[in-house]
Every structure is written in structure tokens, then in C-alpha cells.
Short mmCIF file of C-alpha atoms in Angstrom, two decimals:
data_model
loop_
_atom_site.label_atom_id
_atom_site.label_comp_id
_atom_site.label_asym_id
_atom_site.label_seq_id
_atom_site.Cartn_x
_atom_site.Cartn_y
_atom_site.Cartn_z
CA UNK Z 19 -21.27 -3.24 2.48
CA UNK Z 20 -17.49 -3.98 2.87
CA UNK Z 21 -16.15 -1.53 -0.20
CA UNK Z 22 -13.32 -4.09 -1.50
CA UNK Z 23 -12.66 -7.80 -1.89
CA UNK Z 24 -12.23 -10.64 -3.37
CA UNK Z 25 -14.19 -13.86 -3.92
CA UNK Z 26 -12.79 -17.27 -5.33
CA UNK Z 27 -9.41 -14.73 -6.72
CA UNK Z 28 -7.04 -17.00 -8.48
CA UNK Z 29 -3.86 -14.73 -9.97
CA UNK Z 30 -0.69 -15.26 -11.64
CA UNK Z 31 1.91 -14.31 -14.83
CA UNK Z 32 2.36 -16.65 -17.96
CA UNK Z 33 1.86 -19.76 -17.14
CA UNK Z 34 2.31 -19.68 -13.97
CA UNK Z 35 -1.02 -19.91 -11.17
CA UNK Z 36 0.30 -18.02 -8.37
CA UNK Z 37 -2.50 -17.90 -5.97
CA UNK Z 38 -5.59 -19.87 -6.24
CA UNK Z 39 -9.08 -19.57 -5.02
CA UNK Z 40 -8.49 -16.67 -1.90
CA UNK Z 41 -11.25 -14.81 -0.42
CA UNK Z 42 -10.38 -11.56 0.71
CA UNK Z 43 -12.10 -9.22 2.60
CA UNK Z 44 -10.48 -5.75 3.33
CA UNK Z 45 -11.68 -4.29 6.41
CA UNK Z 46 -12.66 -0.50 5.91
CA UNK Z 47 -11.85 2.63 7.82
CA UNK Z 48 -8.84 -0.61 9.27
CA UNK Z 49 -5.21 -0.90 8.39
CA UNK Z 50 -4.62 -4.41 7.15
CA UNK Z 51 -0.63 -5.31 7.12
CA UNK Z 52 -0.49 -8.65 4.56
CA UNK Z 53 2.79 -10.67 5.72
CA UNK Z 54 4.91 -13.37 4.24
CA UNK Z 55 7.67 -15.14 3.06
CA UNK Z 56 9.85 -13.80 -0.56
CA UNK Z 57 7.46 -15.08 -3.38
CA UNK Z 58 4.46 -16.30 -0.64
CA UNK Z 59 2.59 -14.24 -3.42
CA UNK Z 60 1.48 -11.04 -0.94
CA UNK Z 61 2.73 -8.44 -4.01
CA UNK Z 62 0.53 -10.92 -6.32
CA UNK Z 63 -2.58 -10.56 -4.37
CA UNK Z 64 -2.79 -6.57 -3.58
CA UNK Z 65 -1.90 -6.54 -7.64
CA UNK Z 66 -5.51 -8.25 -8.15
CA UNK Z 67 -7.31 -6.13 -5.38
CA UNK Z 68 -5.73 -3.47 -7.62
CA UNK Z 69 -6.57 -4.67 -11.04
CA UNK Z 70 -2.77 -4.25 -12.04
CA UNK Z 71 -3.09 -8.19 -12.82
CA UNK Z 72 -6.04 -9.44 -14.29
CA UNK Z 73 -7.89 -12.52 -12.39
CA UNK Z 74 -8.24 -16.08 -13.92
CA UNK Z 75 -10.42 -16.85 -11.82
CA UNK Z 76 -12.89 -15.07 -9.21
CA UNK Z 77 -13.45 -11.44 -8.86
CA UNK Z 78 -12.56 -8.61 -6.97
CA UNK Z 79 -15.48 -6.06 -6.30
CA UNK Z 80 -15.25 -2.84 -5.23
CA UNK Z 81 -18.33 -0.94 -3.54
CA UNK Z 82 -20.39 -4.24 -5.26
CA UNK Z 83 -18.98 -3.86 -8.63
CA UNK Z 84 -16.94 -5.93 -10.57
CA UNK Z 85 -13.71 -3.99 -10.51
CA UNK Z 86 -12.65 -5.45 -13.99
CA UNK Z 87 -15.58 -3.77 -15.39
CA UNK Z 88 -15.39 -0.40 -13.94
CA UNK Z 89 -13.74 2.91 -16.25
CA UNK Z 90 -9.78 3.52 -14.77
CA UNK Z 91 -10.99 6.44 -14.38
CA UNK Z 92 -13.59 5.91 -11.80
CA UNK Z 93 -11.62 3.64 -9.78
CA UNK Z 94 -8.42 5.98 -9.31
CA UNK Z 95 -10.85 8.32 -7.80
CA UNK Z 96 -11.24 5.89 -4.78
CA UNK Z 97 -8.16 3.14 -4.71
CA UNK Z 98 -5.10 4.80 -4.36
CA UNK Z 99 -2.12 2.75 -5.44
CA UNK Z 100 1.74 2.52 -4.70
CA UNK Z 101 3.37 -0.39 -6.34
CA UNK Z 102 6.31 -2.38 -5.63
CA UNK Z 103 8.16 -1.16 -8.40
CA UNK Z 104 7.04 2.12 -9.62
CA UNK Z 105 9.18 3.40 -12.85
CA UNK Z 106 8.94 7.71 -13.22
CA UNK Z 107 9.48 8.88 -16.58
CA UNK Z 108 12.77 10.40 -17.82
CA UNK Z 109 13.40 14.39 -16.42
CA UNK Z 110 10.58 14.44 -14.23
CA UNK Z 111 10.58 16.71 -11.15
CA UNK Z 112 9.43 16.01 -8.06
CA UNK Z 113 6.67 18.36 -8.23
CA UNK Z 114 5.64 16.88 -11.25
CA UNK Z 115 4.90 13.29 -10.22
CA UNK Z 116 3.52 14.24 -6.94
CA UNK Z 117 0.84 16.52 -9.48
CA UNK Z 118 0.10 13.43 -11.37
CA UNK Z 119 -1.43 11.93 -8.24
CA UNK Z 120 -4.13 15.01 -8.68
CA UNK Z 121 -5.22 13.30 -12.58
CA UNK Z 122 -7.43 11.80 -11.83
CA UNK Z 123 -10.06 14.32 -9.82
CA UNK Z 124 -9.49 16.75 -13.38
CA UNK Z 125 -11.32 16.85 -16.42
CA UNK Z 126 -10.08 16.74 -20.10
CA UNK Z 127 -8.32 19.98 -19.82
CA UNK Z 128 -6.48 19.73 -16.25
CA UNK Z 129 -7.68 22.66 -15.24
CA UNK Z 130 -5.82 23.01 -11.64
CA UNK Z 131 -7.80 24.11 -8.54
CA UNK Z 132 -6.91 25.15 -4.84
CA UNK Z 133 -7.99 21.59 -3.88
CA UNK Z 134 -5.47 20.31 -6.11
CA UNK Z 135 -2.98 22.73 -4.89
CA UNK Z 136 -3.64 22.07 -1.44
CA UNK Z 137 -3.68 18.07 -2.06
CA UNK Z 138 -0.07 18.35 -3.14
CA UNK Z 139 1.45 20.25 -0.52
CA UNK Z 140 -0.19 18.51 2.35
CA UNK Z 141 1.54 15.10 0.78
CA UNK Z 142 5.04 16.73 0.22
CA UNK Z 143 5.15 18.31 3.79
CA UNK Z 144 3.61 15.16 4.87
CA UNK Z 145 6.27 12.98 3.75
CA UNK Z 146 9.33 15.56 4.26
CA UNK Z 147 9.75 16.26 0.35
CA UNK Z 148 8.77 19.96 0.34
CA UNK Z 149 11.80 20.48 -0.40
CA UNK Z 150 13.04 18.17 -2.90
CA UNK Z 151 10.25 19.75 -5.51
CA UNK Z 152 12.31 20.97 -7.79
CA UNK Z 153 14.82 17.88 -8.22
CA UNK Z 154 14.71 15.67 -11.10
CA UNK Z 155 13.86 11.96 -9.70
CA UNK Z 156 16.80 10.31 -11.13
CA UNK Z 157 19.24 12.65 -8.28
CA UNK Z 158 17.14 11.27 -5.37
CA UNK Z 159 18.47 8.95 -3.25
CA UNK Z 160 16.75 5.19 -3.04
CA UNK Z 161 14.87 6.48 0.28
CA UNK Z 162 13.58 10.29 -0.93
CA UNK Z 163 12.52 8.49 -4.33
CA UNK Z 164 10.46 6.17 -2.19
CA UNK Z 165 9.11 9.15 0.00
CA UNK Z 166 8.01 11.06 -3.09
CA UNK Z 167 5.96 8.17 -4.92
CA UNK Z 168 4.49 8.04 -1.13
CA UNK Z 169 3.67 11.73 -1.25
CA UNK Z 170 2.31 11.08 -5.08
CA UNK Z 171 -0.38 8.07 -3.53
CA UNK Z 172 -0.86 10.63 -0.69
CA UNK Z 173 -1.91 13.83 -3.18
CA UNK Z 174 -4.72 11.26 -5.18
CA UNK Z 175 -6.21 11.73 -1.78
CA UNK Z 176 -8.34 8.49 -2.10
CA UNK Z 177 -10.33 6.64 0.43
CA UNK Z 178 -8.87 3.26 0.05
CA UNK Z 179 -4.90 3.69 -0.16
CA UNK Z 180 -3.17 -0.20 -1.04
CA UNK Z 181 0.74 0.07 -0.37
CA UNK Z 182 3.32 -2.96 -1.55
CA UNK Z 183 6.39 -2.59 0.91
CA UNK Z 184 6.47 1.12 0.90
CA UNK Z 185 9.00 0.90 3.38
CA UNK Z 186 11.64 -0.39 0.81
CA UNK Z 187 15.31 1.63 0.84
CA UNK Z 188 13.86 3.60 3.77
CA UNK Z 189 16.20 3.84 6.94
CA UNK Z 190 14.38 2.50 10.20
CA UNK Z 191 13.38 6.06 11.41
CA UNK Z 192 11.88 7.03 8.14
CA UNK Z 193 10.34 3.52 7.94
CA UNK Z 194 8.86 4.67 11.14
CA UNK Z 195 7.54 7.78 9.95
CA UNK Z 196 5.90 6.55 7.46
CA UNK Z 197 3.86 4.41 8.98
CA UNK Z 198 2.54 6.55 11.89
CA UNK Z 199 1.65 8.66 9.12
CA UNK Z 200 -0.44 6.27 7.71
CA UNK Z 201 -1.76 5.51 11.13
CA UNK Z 202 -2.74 9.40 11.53
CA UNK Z 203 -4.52 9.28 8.22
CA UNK Z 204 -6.23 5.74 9.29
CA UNK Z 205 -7.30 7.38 12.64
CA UNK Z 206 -8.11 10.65 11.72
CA UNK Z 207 -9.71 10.92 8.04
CA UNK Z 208 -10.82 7.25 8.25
CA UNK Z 209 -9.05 5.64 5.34
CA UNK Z 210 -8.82 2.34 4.48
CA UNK Z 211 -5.23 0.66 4.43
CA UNK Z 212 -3.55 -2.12 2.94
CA UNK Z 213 -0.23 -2.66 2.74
CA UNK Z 214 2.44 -5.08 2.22
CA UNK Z 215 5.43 -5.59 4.83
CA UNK Z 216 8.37 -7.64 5.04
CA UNK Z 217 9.13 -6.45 8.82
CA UNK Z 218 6.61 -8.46 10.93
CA UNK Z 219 7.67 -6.45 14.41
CA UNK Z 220 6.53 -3.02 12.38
CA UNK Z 221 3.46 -5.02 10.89
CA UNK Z 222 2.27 -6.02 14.25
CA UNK Z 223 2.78 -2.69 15.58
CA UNK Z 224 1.16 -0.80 13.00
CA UNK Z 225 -1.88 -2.53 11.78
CA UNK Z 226 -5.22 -3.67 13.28
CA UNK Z 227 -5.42 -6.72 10.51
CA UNK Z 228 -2.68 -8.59 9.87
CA UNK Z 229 -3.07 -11.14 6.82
CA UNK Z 230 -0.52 -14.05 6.93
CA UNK Z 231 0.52 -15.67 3.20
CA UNK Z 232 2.33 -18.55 2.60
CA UNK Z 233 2.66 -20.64 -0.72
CA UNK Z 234 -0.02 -18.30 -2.49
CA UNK Z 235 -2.57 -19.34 0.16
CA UNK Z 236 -3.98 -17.74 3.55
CA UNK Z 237 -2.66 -19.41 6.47
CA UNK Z 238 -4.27 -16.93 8.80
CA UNK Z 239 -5.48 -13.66 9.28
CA UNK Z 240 -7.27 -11.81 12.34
CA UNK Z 241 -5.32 -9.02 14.91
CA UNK Z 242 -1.98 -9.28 14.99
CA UNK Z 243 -2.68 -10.63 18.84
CA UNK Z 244 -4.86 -13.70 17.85
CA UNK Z 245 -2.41 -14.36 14.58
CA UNK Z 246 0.71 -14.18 15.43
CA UNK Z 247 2.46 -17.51 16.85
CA UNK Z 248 5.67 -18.99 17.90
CA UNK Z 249 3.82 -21.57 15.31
CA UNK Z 250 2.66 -19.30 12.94
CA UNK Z 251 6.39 -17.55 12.24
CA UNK Z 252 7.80 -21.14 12.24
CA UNK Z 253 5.27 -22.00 9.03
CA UNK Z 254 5.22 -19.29 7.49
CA UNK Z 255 8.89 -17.61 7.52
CA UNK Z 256 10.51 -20.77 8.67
CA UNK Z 257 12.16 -18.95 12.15
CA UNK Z 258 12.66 -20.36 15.18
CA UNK Z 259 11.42 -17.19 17.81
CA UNK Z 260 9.87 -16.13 20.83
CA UNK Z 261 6.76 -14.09 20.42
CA UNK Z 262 6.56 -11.46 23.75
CA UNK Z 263 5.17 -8.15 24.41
CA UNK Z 264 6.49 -5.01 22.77
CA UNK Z 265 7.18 -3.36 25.81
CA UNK Z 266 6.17 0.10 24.00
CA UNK Z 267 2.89 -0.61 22.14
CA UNK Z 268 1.90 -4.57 23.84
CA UNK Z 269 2.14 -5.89 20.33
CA UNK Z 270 3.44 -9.30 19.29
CA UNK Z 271 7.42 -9.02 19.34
CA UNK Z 272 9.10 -11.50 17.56
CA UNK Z 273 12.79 -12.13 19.40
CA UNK Z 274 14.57 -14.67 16.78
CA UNK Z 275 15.65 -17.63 18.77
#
């Protein structure tokens, strides 16, 4: 049984319909890279597979169960989250927030344990924050704030880990970091990846399924190698381009014409 996805999934805010009707199926133990144009609705959708936005229509399951009817609780134990936006409460340290990512594994009284202990410090060291812990959030840069919420998604130590543009304020090299490390922790504890992308050349490179959004709708999806078009970028992000061979990894390139 596929553990998350979506059937019929219609999603938007006010009165606005955003996408209509998608069926989604996240591949498991895969890294899926969803790709599109500013407002092509790709935040929108990993929102629903989240339950951050309720659906008007469809439903998104998770392990066979209707994730709208499932405790917060029990779903934070295995869908880790890192929105777009994430806002950190006034004075909070660094250590802090990356804690909070242990919540939801404690009881009533947080009692902490070596797990927890050990959950945290692999996702600082992971990330390169080890030694930011004792910095309030608001004195981080744009692109160590970014790295912490990272390490706090990494410390919930989920099996299913959904990511919208994670990459965002991060220079190219820590860009780069960042998503080998989620490749190592694809490849070598198995988990389940989604994330959102606005650099296709680093979404090709990095994921095995590559969902491509356009107008709220799928206009493809498959491995980057069967997806990814001269045609497709021309639809989709409106570029002219040549698609050739990354000469490092043989992924789709995408050379703007």
C-alpha cells in the first residue's frame, strides 16, 4: 500500500479553487521534486498532502486513512513538515526550535530521553547549526534560519519528510548540501521525500520523481529523464532551452536558449 496520496484533491483559499480534481500518488522510500511556474499551485498541493489546507474536494489518505480524520498527534509522528513560510516565536533559541521537532514522540509531561537527545544533535550537525544553538532566531541570517527549521523537520525524525522550497535564501553550495543530505537520508534510512523546487537543473539532479504543475493541474510527472522536454519547459515555465546531459550526474540540463 502506497502510504500517502491523494484522490480527486481539489484545494484553495477564500474563494478562490486553486487546484481541482489531482490524483497524487507519492512514491515511498523515492524522492519526488514537484516543479512549476510562481502560483502553478505546487506550495498549494504539498499544503493538502499535509493537511495545512483543508480539501474541498477529494481526500488525501495516509497509510489508508483519511488524513482529515486522523489525531495531529498521530500524524506528526510519521509526516514531517517544513513549510514555505515558517514563523518561530519571539526569543527562541536555536536549540529550542530544533527540540520542538522531538514533541511529538513525548507524552503529556515531555519527559526528554537519549533518543530525543540524540535526534537533535544528529539534525544540528547534520545541517551545520551545532553551533548556532545558543542564538536567538531573530540574529540568524536568511540562510542559517532556513538551515535550522531544516534541522527542526530533521530532529521529528519521521518517515515521510514533505519540504516547500527549502532551498530558499540558501547560497548555491548550501543549496547543494542540503539536498545530498536529503539524498543520504533517502538512500540510506529509506525515507520518503517530497519537496518543492524552483531550480529545475537541481530538481532533475536530485530526485527520482519529478512532478510537473502548471495552472493548478498536472501536466506530467514520471523520472526526470522521461519528463523533462524542450516542450515541457516551454509549457510549463514559458523558456525557450536546450535540454542536454549534465555532464556530472547524466541528468536533464536545461541550457536557456
Amino acid at each position: 500500500m502506497t502510504r500517502l496520496r491523494a484522490e480527486g484533491l481539489t484545494l484553495g483559499y477564500d474563494e478562490r479553487t486553486v487546484v481541482t480534481n489531482l490524483d497524487v500518488t507519492v512514491l515511498d522510500g523515492k524522492v519526488t521534486a514537484i516543479v512549476g511556474a510562481n502560483a502553478c499551485g505546487k506550495s498549494t498541493l504539498l499544503r493538502g498532502l499535509a493537511r495545512l489546507l483543508p480539501a474541498r474536494g477529494g481526500a488525501v489518505t495516509l497509510d489508508g486513512k483519511n488524513l482529515a480524520d486522523m489525531r495531529t498527534s498521530d500524524v506528526a509522528k510519521v509526516l514531517g513538515l517544513l513549510p514555505q513560510t515558517p514563523v518561530a516565536p519571539d526569543g527562541i533559541t536555536v536549540a529550542d526550535l530544533v527540540s520542538r521537532g522531538r514533541y511529538p514522540h513525548q507524552g503529556w509531561f515531555r519527559r526528554w530521553t537519549d533518543r530525543d537527545h540524540d535526534a537533535v544533535a544528529q539534525a544540528l550537525d547534520a545541517t551545520g547549526t551545532a553551533d548556532l544553538i545558543d542564538r536567538p532566531i531573530r540574529q540568524l541570517s536568511g540562510g542559517q534560519r532556513q538551515r535550522v527549521w531544516v534541522a527542526m523537520a530533521l530532529a521529528q525524525d519521521t518517515d515521510l519528510l514533505l519540504l516547500d522550497e527549502p532551498t530558499t535564501y540558501l547560497d548555491i553550495n548550501h543549496q547543494v548540501e542540503l539536498l545530498r543530505l536529503l539524498r543520504k537520508l533517502n538512500s540510506e534510512s529509506g525515507k520518503t521525500i517530497v519537496i518543492v523546487l524552483h531550480d529545475l537543473n537541481l530538481a532533475c539532479r536530485f530526485s527520482d520523481h519529478l512532478i510537473a504543475m502548471s495552472n493548478g493541474t498536472i501536466v506530467a510527472e514520471g523520472t526526470p529523464t522521461d519528463v523533462v522536454t524542450a516542450e515541457l519547459v516551454e509549457r510549463v515555465f514559458g523558456l525557450s532551452c536546450l535540454i542536454v546531459a549534465d555532464p556530472i550526474a547524466g541528468t536533464p540540463m536545461i541550457v536557456p536558449a
